[in-house]
Amino acid sequence: MKDFQTKKKFGQNFITDKNLLSAIVSDAEICENDEVLEIGPGMGTLTEEISKHAKRVISYEIDNDLKPILLGKDLKNVEFRFQDIMNVSLREIEGSFVGEYKIVANLPYYITTPILFKFIGQSERVKSITVMVQKEVAERMIAKEGGKDYGVLSIGIAACGQAHITRNVSRIMFNPAPNVDSAVVRIDIYNKYNLDLKEFHNFVKNIFNMRRKTLLNNLAQSYGKNRGELEQIFGKKVLARRAESFSVDEIVELYKKFSEK
Ligand code: SAM
């Protein structure tokens, strides 16, 4: 990585191993007709691999210092945009794609969850999201009810598709090596429950607001409803449970009951 000093503040841990790069693109199942959004191309190693398989790639990079390296690659089907992805509206991003698109990214760790939630439950045109994230986040993304990893992220993902870990990646594969191991997760997106996902997401955030408290406490606090009103909707037994004890199917049922009232 001559001539470039990586920046910790932008989560710059780069991958150069050709086998790993090609494995990530294969995990993402990128085909010749696919339009792809990449977030954080870094030195462009993953971008280059994606561009070999996709029809077109749009890639957002926050760090202007990477401009000479990325533009110097002269990749014909890739457009680099030097902007903070969090400051670009979904409308603007999606305006550049003809149809549905796939996301592939080795995400900066410091901002993984906000980036995921920028698309999950918000976009109707993302077909799949394949991301390298730190292992702990990967565990949270695929967690099931009952455990400490289960929460707003797992439920948000489960409500809009199916996620699985496609591979574990050791920290030594990165340059510089981070303090944690990573994993690649692919989320295939479809509106499984036919929900208004934005409203559902708000409901989930509210019932997990105080994790150790019961459904009754969280709903009363978030929506200003009294015990009597809530008991009429859900019954006493259900209200005494914590959000983390409900499966995603059950939370969808709770949400439907609540929004019907
Ligand atoms: N894709 C490259 C690779 O696999 O080697 C780099 C991955 S590195 C973990 C994350 C990249 O995201 C860095 O290049 C960093 O500058 C960029 N980045 C960080 N925050 C960003 C943001 N808010 N918007 C766009 N790019 C960002």
Coordinates of C-alpha atoms and ligand atoms in Angstrom, one line a residue:
M1 CA 0.0 0.0 0.0
K2 CA 2.7 2.4 -0.9
D3 CA 2.0 6.2 -0.9
F4 CA -1.2 5.8 1.1
Q5 CA -1.5 6.2 4.9
T6 CA -4.7 4.5 6.1
K7 CA -7.0 6.4 8.4
K8 CA -8.5 4.8 11.5
K9 CA -11.2 7.4 11.7
F10 CA -12.7 6.1 8.4
G11 CA -12.4 2.5 9.5
Q12 CA -9.8 1.8 6.8
N13 CA -8.8 -1.9 6.9
F14 CA -8.1 -3.0 3.4
I15 CA -8.3 -6.4 1.7
T16 CA -5.8 -7.4 -1.0
D17 CA -6.0 -11.2 -1.0
K18 CA -7.4 -12.2 -4.4
N19 CA -9.0 -15.4 -3.3
L20 CA -10.9 -13.6 -0.5
L21 CA -12.0 -10.8 -2.8
S22 CA -13.3 -13.3 -5.4
A23 CA -15.0 -15.3 -2.6
I24 CA -16.9 -12.2 -1.4
V25 CA -18.2 -11.5 -4.9
S26 CA -19.2 -15.1 -5.3
D27 CA -21.0 -15.0 -2.0
A28 CA -22.9 -12.0 -3.3
E29 CA -24.0 -14.0 -6.4
I30 CA -23.2 -11.1 -8.7
C31 CA -24.2 -11.7 -12.4
E32 CA -23.6 -9.9 -15.6
N33 CA -26.9 -8.0 -15.5
D34 CA -26.6 -6.8 -12.0
E35 CA -26.3 -3.2 -10.9
V36 CA -24.2 -2.9 -7.7
L37 CA -23.8 -0.3 -5.0
E38 CA -20.5 -0.5 -3.2
I39 CA -19.9 1.5 0.0
G40 CA -16.3 2.3 0.8
P41 CA -14.1 1.1 -2.0
G42 CA -10.9 2.0 -0.2
M43 CA -8.0 1.1 -2.6
G44 CA -10.6 -0.4 -5.1
T45 CA -9.6 -4.0 -4.8
L46 CA -13.1 -5.3 -4.1
T47 CA -14.5 -2.8 -6.6
E48 CA -12.3 -4.3 -9.3
E49 CA -13.5 -7.8 -8.6
I50 CA -17.1 -6.7 -8.5
S51 CA -16.7 -4.9 -11.8
K52 CA -15.5 -8.0 -13.5
H53 CA -18.9 -9.7 -12.8
A54 CA -21.5 -6.9 -12.7
K55 CA -23.0 -4.8 -15.4
R56 CA -22.4 -1.5 -13.5
V57 CA -21.0 -0.4 -10.2
I58 CA -21.6 2.9 -8.3
S59 CA -19.2 3.2 -5.4
Y60 CA -19.2 5.9 -2.7
E61 CA -16.0 6.7 -0.9
I62 CA -15.7 9.4 1.9
D63 CA -11.9 9.8 1.6
N64 CA -10.9 12.2 -1.1
D65 CA -7.2 11.2 -0.6
L66 CA -8.2 7.9 -2.4
K67 CA -9.2 9.7 -5.5
P68 CA -6.0 9.4 -7.5
I69 CA -5.8 5.6 -6.7
L70 CA -9.4 4.9 -7.5
L71 CA -9.7 7.0 -10.6
G72 CA -6.3 5.7 -11.8
K73 CA -7.8 2.2 -12.0
D74 CA -9.8 3.3 -15.0
L75 CA -12.6 0.8 -14.6
K76 CA -15.1 1.3 -17.4
N77 CA -18.3 0.1 -15.7
V78 CA -17.6 1.8 -12.3
E79 CA -18.5 5.3 -11.2
F80 CA -16.8 6.5 -8.1
R81 CA -18.5 9.2 -6.0
F82 CA -16.5 10.9 -3.3
Q83 CA -19.2 11.5 -0.7
D84 CA -20.1 10.3 2.8
I85 CA -22.8 7.7 2.1
M86 CA -24.7 8.9 5.2
N87 CA -25.1 12.4 3.6
V88 CA -26.6 11.1 0.4
S89 CA -30.3 10.5 0.3
L90 CA -31.7 7.1 -0.7
R91 CA -33.6 8.9 -3.5
E92 CA -30.3 10.2 -5.0
I93 CA -28.6 6.9 -4.7
E94 CA -31.4 5.0 -6.2
G95 CA -31.9 7.6 -9.0
S96 CA -28.7 6.4 -10.5
F97 CA -29.8 2.8 -10.9
V98 CA -32.1 1.6 -13.7
G99 CA -33.9 -1.1 -11.7
E100 CA -33.2 -3.2 -8.6
Y101 CA -29.7 -3.4 -7.4
K102 CA -27.4 -5.3 -5.0
I103 CA -25.2 -3.9 -2.3
V104 CA -21.7 -5.3 -1.7
A105 CA -19.3 -3.7 0.8
N106 CA -16.6 -4.3 3.3
L107 CA -18.1 -1.9 5.7
P108 CA -16.3 0.6 7.9
Y109 CA -16.8 -0.8 11.5
Y110 CA -17.5 2.5 13.1
I111 CA -20.7 3.0 11.1
T112 CA -21.9 -0.4 10.2
T113 CA -25.4 -0.4 11.8
P114 CA -26.4 3.1 10.6
I115 CA -25.4 2.1 7.0
L116 CA -27.4 -1.1 7.2
F117 CA -30.5 0.7 8.5
K118 CA -30.2 3.3 5.8
F119 CA -31.3 0.5 3.4
I120 CA -33.0 -2.2 5.5
G121 CA -36.7 -1.5 5.7
Q122 CA -36.3 1.8 3.8
S123 CA -35.6 0.7 0.2
E124 CA -37.9 -1.3 -2.0
R125 CA -35.3 -1.8 -4.7
V126 CA -32.4 -3.5 -2.9
K127 CA -32.3 -7.2 -3.9
S128 CA -29.6 -8.3 -1.6
I129 CA -26.9 -6.9 0.8
T130 CA -23.6 -8.7 1.1
V131 CA -21.4 -7.1 3.7
M132 CA -18.2 -7.8 5.6
V133 CA -18.8 -6.8 9.2
Q134 CA -17.1 -7.5 12.5
K135 CA -18.0 -10.9 13.8
E136 CA -20.0 -9.7 16.8
V137 CA -22.2 -7.6 14.4
A138 CA -22.7 -10.6 12.1
E139 CA -23.9 -12.6 15.2
R140 CA -26.4 -9.9 16.0
M141 CA -27.6 -9.8 12.4
I142 CA -28.6 -13.4 12.4
A143 CA -29.6 -13.9 16.1
K144 CA -32.8 -15.6 17.1
E145 CA -35.0 -14.8 20.1
G146 CA -33.9 -15.3 23.7
G147 CA -30.2 -14.4 23.5
K148 CA -28.3 -11.2 24.2
D149 CA -27.5 -10.8 20.5
Y150 CA -31.2 -10.6 19.5
G151 CA -32.6 -7.2 19.1
V152 CA -33.6 -4.3 16.8
L153 CA -30.9 -5.3 14.2
S154 CA -31.8 -9.0 14.0
I155 CA -35.5 -8.3 13.9
G156 CA -35.2 -5.5 11.3
I157 CA -33.3 -7.9 9.0
A158 CA -35.6 -10.9 9.6
A159 CA -38.6 -8.8 8.8
C160 CA -37.4 -7.9 5.4
G161 CA -35.5 -11.0 4.3
Q162 CA -33.3 -13.9 5.1
A163 CA -29.7 -13.4 6.4
H164 CA -26.9 -15.9 6.8
I165 CA -23.2 -15.8 7.4
T166 CA -21.4 -16.9 4.2
R167 CA -17.9 -17.0 5.6
N168 CA -15.8 -16.1 8.6
V169 CA -12.7 -14.0 8.0
S170 CA -9.7 -13.7 10.2
R171 CA -8.4 -10.3 11.2
I172 CA -5.0 -11.2 9.6
M173 CA -6.6 -10.9 6.2
F174 CA -6.8 -7.1 6.6
N175 CA -4.2 -4.4 6.2
P176 CA -3.8 -3.0 8.8
A177 CA -5.2 -5.9 10.9
P178 CA -8.1 -4.7 13.2
N179 CA -8.6 -6.0 16.7
V180 CA -11.5 -8.2 15.8
D181 CA -12.3 -11.0 13.4
S182 CA -14.9 -10.5 10.7
A183 CA -17.6 -12.3 8.8
V184 CA -19.4 -11.9 5.5
V185 CA -23.2 -11.8 5.8
R186 CA -25.6 -12.0 2.9
I187 CA -29.2 -10.7 3.3
D188 CA -31.6 -11.7 0.6
I189 CA -34.4 -9.1 0.6
Y190 CA -38.1 -9.7 0.2
N191 CA -41.0 -8.2 2.2
K192 CA -41.7 -11.5 4.0
Y193 CA -44.6 -10.3 6.1
N194 CA -46.0 -7.6 3.7
L195 CA -45.5 -4.9 6.3
D196 CA -45.0 -1.2 6.3
L197 CA -41.4 -1.8 7.3
K198 CA -40.7 1.8 8.5
E199 CA -43.6 1.7 10.9
F200 CA -42.7 -1.8 12.0
H201 CA -39.1 -0.7 12.7
N202 CA -40.3 2.1 14.9
F203 CA -42.5 -0.3 16.9
V204 CA -39.5 -2.7 17.4
K205 CA -37.2 0.2 18.5
N206 CA -39.9 1.2 21.0
I207 CA -40.5 -2.3 22.5
F208 CA -36.7 -2.7 22.9
N209 CA -36.2 0.8 24.2
M210 CA -35.5 -0.4 27.8
R211 CA -34.4 -4.0 27.2
R212 CA -34.8 -5.3 30.7
K213 CA -38.3 -3.9 31.1
T214 CA -41.5 -5.6 30.1
L215 CA -43.6 -5.0 27.0
L216 CA -46.1 -3.2 29.2
N217 CA -43.4 -0.7 30.5
N218 CA -42.0 0.0 27.0
L219 CA -45.3 0.4 25.3
A220 CA -46.7 2.6 28.0
Q221 CA -43.7 4.8 28.0
S222 CA -43.3 5.0 24.2
Y223 CA -46.9 5.5 23.2
G224 CA -48.4 7.1 26.3
K225 CA -51.0 4.4 26.7
N226 CA -52.2 3.2 30.1
R227 CA -52.2 -0.4 31.4
G228 CA -56.0 -0.9 30.8
E229 CA -55.8 0.1 27.2
L230 CA -52.8 -2.2 26.6
E231 CA -54.4 -5.1 28.5
Q232 CA -57.4 -4.9 26.2
I233 CA -55.1 -5.3 23.1
F234 CA -52.6 -7.9 24.3
G235 CA -53.8 -9.5 27.6
K236 CA -51.9 -9.5 30.9
K237 CA -49.6 -12.5 30.2
V238 CA -48.2 -11.1 27.0
L239 CA -47.5 -7.7 28.5
A240 CA -45.5 -9.2 31.4
R241 CA -42.9 -10.6 28.9
R242 CA -39.8 -8.8 27.7
A243 CA -39.5 -8.0 24.0
E244 CA -36.4 -10.2 23.7
S245 CA -38.5 -13.3 24.5
F246 CA -40.7 -13.0 21.4
S247 CA -39.9 -14.6 18.1
V248 CA -40.0 -12.4 15.0
D249 CA -43.3 -14.0 13.9
E250 CA -44.7 -13.1 17.3
I251 CA -43.4 -9.5 17.2
V252 CA -45.1 -9.1 13.8
E253 CA -48.4 -10.3 15.3
L254 CA -48.0 -7.9 18.2
Y255 CA -47.3 -5.1 15.8
K256 CA -50.4 -6.0 13.7
K257 CA -52.6 -6.1 16.8
F258 CA -51.2 -2.8 18.0
S259 CA -51.6 -0.9 14.7
E260 CA -55.1 -2.2 14.2
K261 CA -56.3 -0.4 17.4
Ligands
SAM1 N1 -13.5 -2.0 0.2 C1 -12.1 -1.8 0.6 C2 -11.5 -3.1 0.9 O1 -12.3 -4.1 1.0 O2 -10.3 -3.2 1.0 C3 -12.1 -0.9 1.9 C4 -12.9 -1.3 3.1 S1 -12.6 -0.3 4.5 C5 -13.1 -1.5 5.8 C6 -13.9 0.8 4.5 C7 -13.9 2.0 3.5 O3 -15.1 2.8 3.7 C8 -12.7 2.9 3.6 O4 -12.2 3.1 2.4 C9 -13.3 4.2 4.2 O5 -12.6 5.4 3.8 C10 -14.7 4.1 3.6 N2 -15.7 4.9 4.3 C11 -15.8 5.1 5.7 N3 -16.9 5.8 6.0 C12 -17.6 6.0 4.9 C13 -18.7 6.7 4.6 N4 -19.5 7.3 5.6 N5 -19.1 6.8 3.3 C14 -18.4 6.3 2.3 N6 -17.3 5.6 2.5 C15 -16.8 5.5 3.8

